[in-house]
Amino acid sequence: MTETTKAVVPRATALEMFDGPVTDANLRRYLEGIPGVDAVGLEQRAAGLGTRSIKTTSKKWALDTIIELIDLTTLEGADTPGKVRSLVAKAITPDASDPSTPRVAAVCVYGDMVPYAVQALGSHHSRGTDSGINVAAVATAFPSGRASLAVKLSDTADAVQSGADEIDMVIDRGAFLAGRYGQVFDEIVAVKEACRRADGTYAHLKVILETGELNTYDNVRRASWLSILAGGDFIKTSTGKVSPAATLPVTLLMLEVVRDWHRLTGEKIGVKPAGGIRTSKDAIKYLVTVAETVGEDWLQPHLFRFGASSLLNDVLLQRQKMTTGHYSGADYVTID
């Protein structure tokens, strides 16, 4: 069974760590007991990692790796089945002129677009095996998260039933900022259970923190720990609908939480920066940060993703320049 489809028991690790029930009071004591973030030190580390260069011989590998880690995304109110089919076609064949171009990790769409993505992928759909292209669906009243729990769970279950391999949920930022950690924890646990398939396996759950609304690095660290304790398979920076979205310091901070969790439990949790990463130059900074913080083992689709819509085009142009020595015209890549 792959990392994506393994059966997990929500709450189990948290129950062991708390040695008893996970109450709001226990969560508050635990999360508020986490040491504060040295903001200056964090930003200096991120800046240092962002200035590191890679050898020209490694650039082709880096560009291909970026493609393999992309969740190719369309999350617009004007999305149509036709646009989703076009997105899937690009996911399957990013560069028709170069068959050596790798495929992306997943396509990410709204829940009602999942059936069209699954149908368009056909035999290329991984169905949770990581051997093809996954279908990720945003859920839980994305992007605001403002809905009843019943609506959020129905949203999630419907996407999973339609064939989604991955669910990108949003936390209730209002509840989190008000200190209602137990409510946020219980919602993640419930959404994780809604990811359960009939065969007992689970769709992969990515928990979106919406770091641009959390205001402080301390809150990002606490929300990361909370999301992992509740059963998230990934922690994700942003919806892409709020500014700032992904930043290198925030992603570094989340990677450090994942590193510390792995040291504590042996479990590997994924990280997904999303929103604002538009160039291969920026994406390479994230690859370096991942490798230096948690190790190159994390540079795999089940442990790291880029949430992006325009990044792929820039990477394709860079790959083409490495092959021919010059940039192609604007018509070399598709708009979507």
mmCIF file of C-alpha atoms in Angstrom:
data_model
loop_
_atom_site.group_PDB
_atom_site.id
_atom_site.type_symbol
_atom_site.label_atom_id
_atom_site.label_comp_id
_atom_site.label_asym_id
_atom_site.label_seq_id
_atom_site.Cartn_x
_atom_site.Cartn_y
_atom_site.Cartn_z
ATOM 1 C CA MET A 1 0.000 0.000 0.000
ATOM 2 C CA THR A 2 1.418 3.421 -0.946
ATOM 3 C CA GLU A 3 1.894 6.490 1.201
ATOM 4 C CA THR A 4 -1.238 7.957 -0.386
ATOM 5 C CA THR A 5 -3.617 5.098 0.342
ATOM 6 C CA LYS A 6 -2.422 3.764 3.670
ATOM 7 C CA ALA A 7 -5.151 3.324 6.262
ATOM 8 C CA VAL A 8 -4.616 5.632 9.217
ATOM 9 C CA VAL A 9 -6.431 6.044 12.488
ATOM 10 C CA PRO A 10 -7.189 9.704 13.118
ATOM 11 C CA ARG A 11 -6.346 10.871 16.629
ATOM 12 C CA ALA A 12 -4.192 7.809 17.440
ATOM 13 C CA THR A 13 -0.846 9.617 17.637
ATOM 14 C CA ALA A 14 -2.364 12.551 19.486
ATOM 15 C CA LEU A 15 -3.995 10.215 21.997
ATOM 16 C CA GLU A 16 -0.628 8.607 22.647
ATOM 17 C CA MET A 17 1.114 11.966 23.018
ATOM 18 C CA PHE A 18 -1.490 13.369 25.392
ATOM 19 C CA ASP A 19 -1.843 10.090 27.275
ATOM 20 C CA GLY A 20 -5.579 10.619 27.428
ATOM 21 C CA PRO A 21 -8.412 12.536 25.818
ATOM 22 C CA VAL A 22 -7.554 15.411 23.485
ATOM 23 C CA THR A 23 -9.407 18.252 25.168
ATOM 24 C CA ASP A 24 -9.383 21.935 24.359
ATOM 25 C CA ALA A 25 -7.501 22.601 27.591
ATOM 26 C CA ASN A 26 -4.873 19.938 26.841
ATOM 27 C CA LEU A 27 -4.373 21.288 23.334
ATOM 28 C CA ARG A 28 -4.042 24.845 24.592
ATOM 29 C CA ARG A 29 -1.430 23.845 27.160
ATOM 30 C CA TYR A 30 0.502 21.857 24.570
ATOM 31 C CA LEU A 31 0.380 24.395 21.740
ATOM 32 C CA GLU A 32 1.005 27.451 23.881
ATOM 33 C CA GLY A 33 3.913 25.617 25.479
ATOM 34 C CA ILE A 34 5.721 25.365 22.134
ATOM 35 C CA PRO A 35 8.704 27.769 22.114
ATOM 36 C CA GLY A 36 8.164 31.018 20.238
ATOM 37 C CA VAL A 37 9.657 31.550 16.804
ATOM 38 C CA ASP A 38 12.787 33.674 16.453
ATOM 39 C CA ALA A 39 11.465 35.708 13.528
ATOM 40 C CA VAL A 40 14.783 37.368 12.716
ATOM 41 C CA GLY A 41 16.625 34.044 12.773
ATOM 42 C CA LEU A 42 13.956 32.345 10.647
ATOM 43 C CA GLU A 43 14.033 35.049 7.991
ATOM 44 C CA GLN A 44 17.826 35.044 7.950
ATOM 45 C CA ARG A 45 17.881 31.260 7.438
ATOM 46 C CA ALA A 46 15.331 31.546 4.642
ATOM 47 C CA ALA A 47 17.287 34.366 2.994
ATOM 48 C CA GLY A 48 20.484 32.336 3.176
ATOM 49 C CA LEU A 49 18.848 29.289 1.617
ATOM 50 C CA GLY A 50 17.273 31.485 -1.050
ATOM 51 C CA THR A 51 20.656 32.713 -2.251
ATOM 52 C CA ARG A 52 22.165 29.277 -2.770
ATOM 53 C CA SER A 53 22.679 28.351 -6.390
ATOM 54 C CA ILE A 54 22.723 24.965 -8.046
ATOM 55 C CA LYS A 55 25.170 23.704 -10.633
ATOM 56 C CA THR A 56 24.188 23.979 -14.271
ATOM 57 C CA THR A 57 24.401 20.188 -14.502
ATOM 58 C CA SER A 58 21.802 19.944 -11.733
ATOM 59 C CA LYS A 59 19.382 22.450 -13.236
ATOM 60 C CA LYS A 60 17.757 19.967 -15.625
ATOM 61 C CA TRP A 61 17.143 17.629 -12.683
ATOM 62 C CA ALA A 62 15.725 20.514 -10.657
ATOM 63 C CA LEU A 63 13.349 21.592 -13.428
ATOM 64 C CA ASP A 64 12.088 18.042 -13.950
ATOM 65 C CA THR A 65 11.650 17.604 -10.201
ATOM 66 C CA ILE A 66 9.599 20.790 -9.974
ATOM 67 C CA ILE A 67 7.248 19.503 -12.677
ATOM 68 C CA GLU A 68 6.841 16.177 -10.889
ATOM 69 C CA LEU A 69 5.871 18.029 -7.689
ATOM 70 C CA ILE A 70 3.265 20.381 -9.167
ATOM 71 C CA ASP A 71 -0.436 20.291 -8.343
ATOM 72 C CA LEU A 72 -1.636 21.878 -11.596
ATOM 73 C CA THR A 73 -4.521 23.996 -10.418
ATOM 74 C CA THR A 74 -7.630 25.786 -11.581
ATOM 75 C CA LEU A 75 -9.857 27.193 -8.845
ATOM 76 C CA GLU A 76 -11.981 29.870 -10.433
ATOM 77 C CA GLY A 77 -15.686 30.537 -10.259
ATOM 78 C CA ALA A 78 -15.733 30.438 -14.056
ATOM 79 C CA ASP A 79 -14.246 26.927 -14.280
ATOM 80 C CA THR A 80 -16.010 24.638 -16.740
ATOM 81 C CA PRO A 81 -15.720 20.959 -17.677
ATOM 82 C CA GLY A 82 -13.924 22.072 -20.820
ATOM 83 C CA LYS A 83 -11.338 24.052 -18.891
ATOM 84 C CA VAL A 84 -10.738 21.090 -16.600
ATOM 85 C CA ARG A 85 -10.263 18.791 -19.604
ATOM 86 C CA SER A 86 -7.699 21.246 -21.016
ATOM 87 C CA LEU A 87 -5.924 21.300 -17.665
ATOM 88 C CA VAL A 88 -5.809 17.504 -17.603
ATOM 89 C CA ALA A 89 -4.478 17.387 -21.160
ATOM 90 C CA LYS A 90 -1.628 19.666 -20.116
ATOM 91 C CA ALA A 91 -1.006 17.574 -16.994
ATOM 92 C CA ILE A 92 -0.658 14.442 -19.122
ATOM 93 C CA THR A 93 1.451 16.090 -21.838
ATOM 94 C CA PRO A 94 3.056 19.265 -20.489
ATOM 95 C CA ASP A 95 5.206 19.722 -23.607
ATOM 96 C CA ALA A 96 4.038 18.010 -26.774
ATOM 97 C CA SER A 97 7.351 18.803 -28.493
ATOM 98 C CA ASP A 98 9.374 16.946 -25.859
ATOM 99 C CA PRO A 99 8.115 13.506 -24.807
ATOM 100 C CA SER A 100 10.808 13.316 -22.114
ATOM 101 C CA THR A 101 8.994 15.986 -20.104
ATOM 102 C CA PRO A 102 7.692 14.446 -16.872
ATOM 103 C CA ARG A 103 4.061 14.648 -15.816
ATOM 104 C CA VAL A 104 2.771 16.646 -12.893
ATOM 105 C CA ALA A 105 1.783 15.056 -9.579
ATOM 106 C CA ALA A 106 -1.880 16.037 -9.600
ATOM 107 C CA VAL A 107 -4.576 18.290 -10.933
ATOM 108 C CA CYS A 108 -6.395 20.347 -8.302
ATOM 109 C CA VAL A 109 -10.000 21.413 -8.904
ATOM 110 C CA TYR A 110 -13.236 22.209 -7.141
ATOM 111 C CA GLY A 111 -15.197 19.198 -5.925
ATOM 112 C CA ASP A 112 -17.898 19.401 -8.587
ATOM 113 C CA MET A 113 -15.182 19.248 -11.271
ATOM 114 C CA VAL A 114 -13.701 15.983 -9.954
ATOM 115 C CA PRO A 115 -15.773 13.666 -12.204
ATOM 116 C CA TYR A 116 -14.610 15.561 -15.300
ATOM 117 C CA ALA A 117 -10.964 15.371 -14.185
ATOM 118 C CA VAL A 118 -11.227 11.648 -13.473
ATOM 119 C CA GLN A 119 -12.881 10.997 -16.821
ATOM 120 C CA ALA A 120 -10.335 13.075 -18.746
ATOM 121 C CA LEU A 121 -7.394 11.346 -17.066
ATOM 122 C CA GLY A 122 -8.656 7.893 -17.952
ATOM 123 C CA SER A 123 -5.829 5.368 -17.609
ATOM 124 C CA HIS A 124 -3.485 8.142 -16.448
ATOM 125 C CA HIS A 125 -5.474 8.512 -13.213
ATOM 126 C CA SER A 126 -3.372 7.126 -10.382
ATOM 127 C CA ARG A 127 -6.375 6.254 -8.206
ATOM 128 C CA GLY A 128 -4.230 6.860 -5.155
ATOM 129 C CA THR A 129 -1.315 4.671 -6.234
ATOM 130 C CA ASP A 130 1.126 7.509 -7.088
ATOM 131 C CA SER A 131 1.795 5.673 -10.369
ATOM 132 C CA GLY A 132 -0.043 8.267 -12.441
ATOM 133 C CA ILE A 133 -1.679 11.633 -11.900
ATOM 134 C CA ASN A 134 -3.780 12.204 -8.800
ATOM 135 C CA VAL A 135 -6.967 14.235 -8.606
ATOM 136 C CA ALA A 136 -7.014 16.709 -5.721
ATOM 137 C CA ALA A 137 -10.182 18.523 -4.706
ATOM 138 C CA VAL A 138 -10.545 21.553 -2.480
ATOM 139 C CA ALA A 139 -13.284 21.111 0.074
ATOM 140 C CA THR A 140 -14.747 22.319 3.395
ATOM 141 C CA ALA A 141 -16.173 25.550 1.943
ATOM 142 C CA PHE A 142 -12.883 26.544 0.320
ATOM 143 C CA PRO A 143 -11.455 29.175 0.501
ATOM 144 C CA SER A 144 -13.170 30.797 3.503
ATOM 145 C CA GLY A 145 -14.099 27.689 5.491
ATOM 146 C CA ARG A 146 -17.260 29.458 6.562
ATOM 147 C CA ALA A 147 -19.862 26.710 6.650
ATOM 148 C CA SER A 148 -21.354 24.251 9.097
ATOM 149 C CA LEU A 149 -19.426 21.097 9.867
ATOM 150 C CA ALA A 150 -22.157 19.045 8.208
ATOM 151 C CA VAL A 151 -21.688 20.965 4.962
ATOM 152 C CA LYS A 152 -17.899 20.584 5.157
ATOM 153 C CA LEU A 153 -18.137 16.828 5.689
ATOM 154 C CA SER A 154 -20.648 16.402 2.884
ATOM 155 C CA ASP A 155 -18.400 18.465 0.603
ATOM 156 C CA THR A 156 -15.466 16.190 1.413
ATOM 157 C CA ALA A 157 -17.309 12.880 1.172
ATOM 158 C CA ASP A 158 -18.842 13.837 -2.171
ATOM 159 C CA ALA A 159 -15.424 14.642 -3.660
ATOM 160 C CA VAL A 160 -13.945 11.369 -2.403
ATOM 161 C CA GLN A 161 -16.905 9.394 -3.740
ATOM 162 C CA SER A 162 -16.452 11.116 -7.112
ATOM 163 C CA GLY A 163 -12.865 9.851 -7.301
ATOM 164 C CA ALA A 164 -10.698 12.462 -5.589
ATOM 165 C CA ASP A 165 -7.426 10.978 -4.372
ATOM 166 C CA GLU A 166 -6.579 14.008 -2.255
ATOM 167 C CA ILE A 167 -8.593 16.552 -0.292
ATOM 168 C CA ASP A 168 -7.315 20.075 0.349
ATOM 169 C CA MET A 169 -9.304 21.354 3.341
ATOM 170 C CA VAL A 170 -9.186 24.752 5.038
ATOM 171 C CA ILE A 171 -9.058 25.228 8.781
ATOM 172 C CA ASP A 172 -11.442 27.576 10.579
ATOM 173 C CA ARG A 173 -9.076 30.500 11.034
ATOM 174 C CA GLY A 174 -11.591 32.398 13.142
ATOM 175 C CA ALA A 175 -11.799 29.547 15.633
ATOM 176 C CA PHE A 176 -8.022 29.126 15.670
ATOM 177 C CA LEU A 177 -7.312 32.814 16.257
ATOM 178 C CA ALA A 178 -9.903 32.853 19.027
ATOM 179 C CA GLY A 179 -8.002 30.048 20.745
ATOM 180 C CA ARG A 180 -10.657 27.386 20.115
ATOM 181 C CA TYR A 181 -8.014 24.808 19.264
ATOM 182 C CA GLY A 182 -10.227 21.880 20.189
ATOM 183 C CA GLN A 183 -12.825 22.912 17.615
ATOM 184 C CA VAL A 184 -10.210 23.141 14.871
ATOM 185 C CA PHE A 185 -8.718 19.798 15.907
ATOM 186 C CA ASP A 186 -12.109 18.060 15.934
ATOM 187 C CA GLU A 187 -12.989 19.441 12.493
ATOM 188 C CA ILE A 188 -9.756 18.116 10.979
ATOM 189 C CA VAL A 189 -10.364 14.718 12.590
ATOM 190 C CA ALA A 190 -13.922 14.654 11.227
ATOM 191 C CA VAL A 191 -12.816 15.679 7.736
ATOM 192 C CA LYS A 192 -10.133 12.983 7.827
ATOM 193 C CA GLU A 193 -12.809 10.426 8.605
ATOM 194 C CA ALA A 194 -14.885 11.778 5.706
ATOM 195 C CA CYS A 195 -11.878 10.969 3.485
ATOM 196 C CA ARG A 196 -12.393 7.282 4.237
ATOM 197 C CA ARG A 197 -13.220 5.117 1.238
ATOM 198 C CA ALA A 198 -15.437 2.048 1.204
ATOM 199 C CA ASP A 199 -12.358 -0.210 1.241
ATOM 200 C CA GLY A 200 -11.070 1.391 4.444
ATOM 201 C CA THR A 201 -8.293 3.452 2.853
ATOM 202 C CA TYR A 202 -8.197 7.225 3.031
ATOM 203 C CA ALA A 203 -7.834 9.984 0.473
ATOM 204 C CA HIS A 204 -4.746 12.014 1.294
ATOM 205 C CA LEU A 205 -5.646 15.029 3.457
ATOM 206 C CA LYS A 206 -3.872 18.349 2.978
ATOM 207 C CA VAL A 207 -4.677 20.890 5.686
ATOM 208 C CA ILE A 208 -4.578 24.515 4.487
ATOM 209 C CA LEU A 209 -3.527 26.904 7.251
ATOM 210 C CA GLU A 210 -4.031 30.126 5.258
ATOM 211 C CA THR A 211 -0.880 31.522 6.792
ATOM 212 C CA GLY A 212 -1.571 35.013 5.439
ATOM 213 C CA GLU A 213 -4.418 35.277 7.938
ATOM 214 C CA LEU A 214 -2.608 33.781 10.938
ATOM 215 C CA ASN A 215 -0.655 37.010 11.521
ATOM 216 C CA THR A 216 2.401 35.589 13.358
ATOM 217 C CA TYR A 217 5.028 32.899 12.912
ATOM 218 C CA ASP A 218 4.058 31.549 16.340
ATOM 219 C CA ASN A 219 0.525 30.960 15.067
ATOM 220 C CA VAL A 220 1.842 29.239 11.938
ATOM 221 C CA ARG A 221 3.920 26.911 14.092
ATOM 222 C CA ARG A 222 0.992 26.125 16.405
ATOM 223 C CA ALA A 223 -1.409 25.569 13.499
ATOM 224 C CA SER A 224 1.122 23.235 11.854
ATOM 225 C CA TRP A 225 1.434 21.118 14.994
ATOM 226 C CA LEU A 226 -2.327 21.108 15.506
ATOM 227 C CA SER A 227 -2.990 19.962 11.942
ATOM 228 C CA ILE A 228 -0.485 17.134 12.188
ATOM 229 C CA LEU A 229 -1.790 16.006 15.591
ATOM 230 C CA ALA A 230 -5.307 15.845 14.157
ATOM 231 C CA GLY A 231 -4.298 13.538 11.302
ATOM 232 C CA GLY A 232 -3.305 15.741 8.372
ATOM 233 C CA ASP A 233 -1.069 14.030 5.819
ATOM 234 C CA PHE A 234 0.144 17.386 4.489
ATOM 235 C CA ILE A 235 0.260 20.903 5.839
ATOM 236 C CA LYS A 236 -0.348 23.529 3.175
ATOM 237 C CA THR A 237 0.407 27.241 3.377
ATOM 238 C CA SER A 238 -2.444 28.881 1.548
ATOM 239 C CA THR A 239 -5.533 28.832 -0.607
ATOM 240 C CA GLY A 240 -3.890 31.176 -3.098
ATOM 241 C CA LYS A 241 -6.814 33.557 -2.569
ATOM 242 C CA VAL A 242 -5.239 35.575 0.273
ATOM 243 C CA SER A 243 -2.106 37.716 0.228
ATOM 244 C CA PRO A 244 0.531 36.933 1.297
ATOM 245 C CA ALA A 245 0.321 33.339 0.134
ATOM 246 C CA ALA A 246 3.366 31.054 0.212
ATOM 247 C CA THR A 247 6.605 32.646 1.378
ATOM 248 C CA LEU A 248 9.974 31.019 1.880
ATOM 249 C CA PRO A 249 10.216 31.831 5.626
ATOM 250 C CA VAL A 250 6.751 30.409 6.326
ATOM 251 C CA THR A 251 7.471 27.281 4.290
ATOM 252 C CA LEU A 252 10.800 26.853 6.080
ATOM 253 C CA LEU A 253 9.005 27.119 9.421
ATOM 254 C CA MET A 254 6.487 24.450 8.395
ATOM 255 C CA LEU A 255 9.300 22.199 7.160
ATOM 256 C CA GLU A 256 11.017 22.559 10.532
ATOM 257 C CA VAL A 257 7.805 21.416 12.247
ATOM 258 C CA VAL A 258 7.651 18.405 9.913
ATOM 259 C CA ARG A 259 11.307 17.646 10.645
ATOM 260 C CA ASP A 260 10.703 17.813 14.394
ATOM 261 C CA TRP A 261 7.594 15.615 14.085
ATOM 262 C CA HIS A 262 9.584 13.020 12.161
ATOM 263 C CA ARG A 263 12.303 13.016 14.803
ATOM 264 C CA LEU A 264 9.666 12.612 17.507
ATOM 265 C CA THR A 265 7.481 9.923 15.908
ATOM 266 C CA GLY A 266 9.205 8.553 12.802
ATOM 267 C CA GLU A 267 6.235 9.682 10.670
ATOM 268 C CA LYS A 268 6.764 11.709 7.501
ATOM 269 C CA ILE A 269 4.309 14.541 6.860
ATOM 270 C CA GLY A 270 4.118 16.439 3.590
ATOM 271 C CA VAL A 271 4.326 20.182 2.963
ATOM 272 C CA LYS A 272 2.669 22.164 0.177
ATOM 273 C CA PRO A 273 3.447 25.834 -0.456
ATOM 274 C CA ALA A 274 0.712 27.280 -2.646
ATOM 275 C CA GLY A 275 0.127 30.626 -4.266
ATOM 276 C CA GLY A 276 2.647 33.129 -5.577
ATOM 277 C CA ILE A 277 5.328 30.690 -6.781
ATOM 278 C CA ARG A 278 5.418 31.563 -10.467
ATOM 279 C CA THR A 279 9.000 31.082 -11.688
ATOM 280 C CA SER A 280 11.426 28.198 -11.786
ATOM 281 C CA LYS A 281 13.980 30.434 -10.049
ATOM 282 C CA ASP A 282 11.665 30.800 -7.059
ATOM 283 C CA ALA A 283 10.711 27.106 -7.087
ATOM 284 C CA ILE A 284 14.374 26.062 -7.008
ATOM 285 C CA LYS A 285 14.757 28.064 -3.776
ATOM 286 C CA TYR A 286 12.053 25.872 -2.284
ATOM 287 C CA LEU A 287 13.778 22.687 -3.477
ATOM 288 C CA VAL A 288 16.997 23.797 -1.775
ATOM 289 C CA THR A 289 15.089 24.669 1.405
ATOM 290 C CA VAL A 290 13.422 21.249 1.471
ATOM 291 C CA ALA A 291 16.692 19.386 0.886
ATOM 292 C CA GLU A 292 18.561 21.364 3.537
ATOM 293 C CA THR A 293 15.796 21.194 6.162
ATOM 294 C CA VAL A 294 14.217 17.732 5.947
ATOM 295 C CA GLY A 295 16.400 16.023 3.353
ATOM 296 C CA GLU A 296 16.110 15.033 -0.288
ATOM 297 C CA ASP A 297 13.797 12.149 0.650
ATOM 298 C CA TRP A 298 11.050 14.777 0.873
ATOM 299 C CA LEU A 299 11.434 15.711 -2.785
ATOM 300 C CA GLN A 300 8.769 13.190 -3.774
ATOM 301 C CA PRO A 301 5.116 13.817 -4.668
ATOM 302 C CA HIS A 302 3.763 12.138 -1.527
ATOM 303 C CA LEU A 303 5.829 14.484 0.668
ATOM 304 C CA PHE A 304 6.139 17.804 -1.158
ATOM 305 C CA ARG A 305 4.007 19.703 -3.661
ATOM 306 C CA PHE A 306 3.814 23.071 -5.317
ATOM 307 C CA GLY A 307 0.302 24.465 -5.606
ATOM 308 C CA ALA A 308 0.519 26.416 -8.836
ATOM 309 C CA SER A 309 -1.164 27.379 -12.073
ATOM 310 C CA SER A 310 1.436 29.450 -13.959
ATOM 311 C CA LEU A 311 4.659 27.882 -12.609
ATOM 312 C CA LEU A 312 4.593 25.015 -15.117
ATOM 313 C CA ASN A 313 4.793 27.365 -18.096
ATOM 314 C CA ASP A 314 7.944 29.033 -16.820
ATOM 315 C CA VAL A 315 9.591 25.682 -16.086
ATOM 316 C CA LEU A 316 8.790 24.469 -19.610
ATOM 317 C CA LEU A 317 10.355 27.593 -21.102
ATOM 318 C CA GLN A 318 13.482 27.072 -19.003
ATOM 319 C CA ARG A 319 13.723 23.417 -20.076
ATOM 320 C CA GLN A 320 13.395 24.429 -23.706
ATOM 321 C CA LYS A 321 16.156 27.029 -23.327
ATOM 322 C CA MET A 322 18.486 24.391 -21.886
ATOM 323 C CA THR A 323 17.835 22.210 -24.933
ATOM 324 C CA THR A 324 18.023 24.820 -27.708
ATOM 325 C CA GLY A 325 19.999 27.633 -26.118
ATOM 326 C CA HIS A 326 17.257 30.212 -26.583
ATOM 327 C CA TYR A 327 13.810 31.025 -25.288
ATOM 328 C CA SER A 328 10.760 30.180 -27.349
ATOM 329 C CA GLY A 329 8.066 32.644 -28.290
ATOM 330 C CA ALA A 330 4.941 33.265 -26.238
ATOM 331 C CA ASP A 331 3.034 30.622 -28.200
ATOM 332 C CA TYR A 332 5.365 27.832 -27.026
ATOM 333 C CA VAL A 333 3.247 27.105 -23.968
ATOM 334 C CA THR A 334 -0.497 27.101 -23.466
ATOM 335 C CA ILE A 335 -2.129 29.900 -21.474
ATOM 336 C CA ASP A 336 -3.775 27.618 -18.890
#
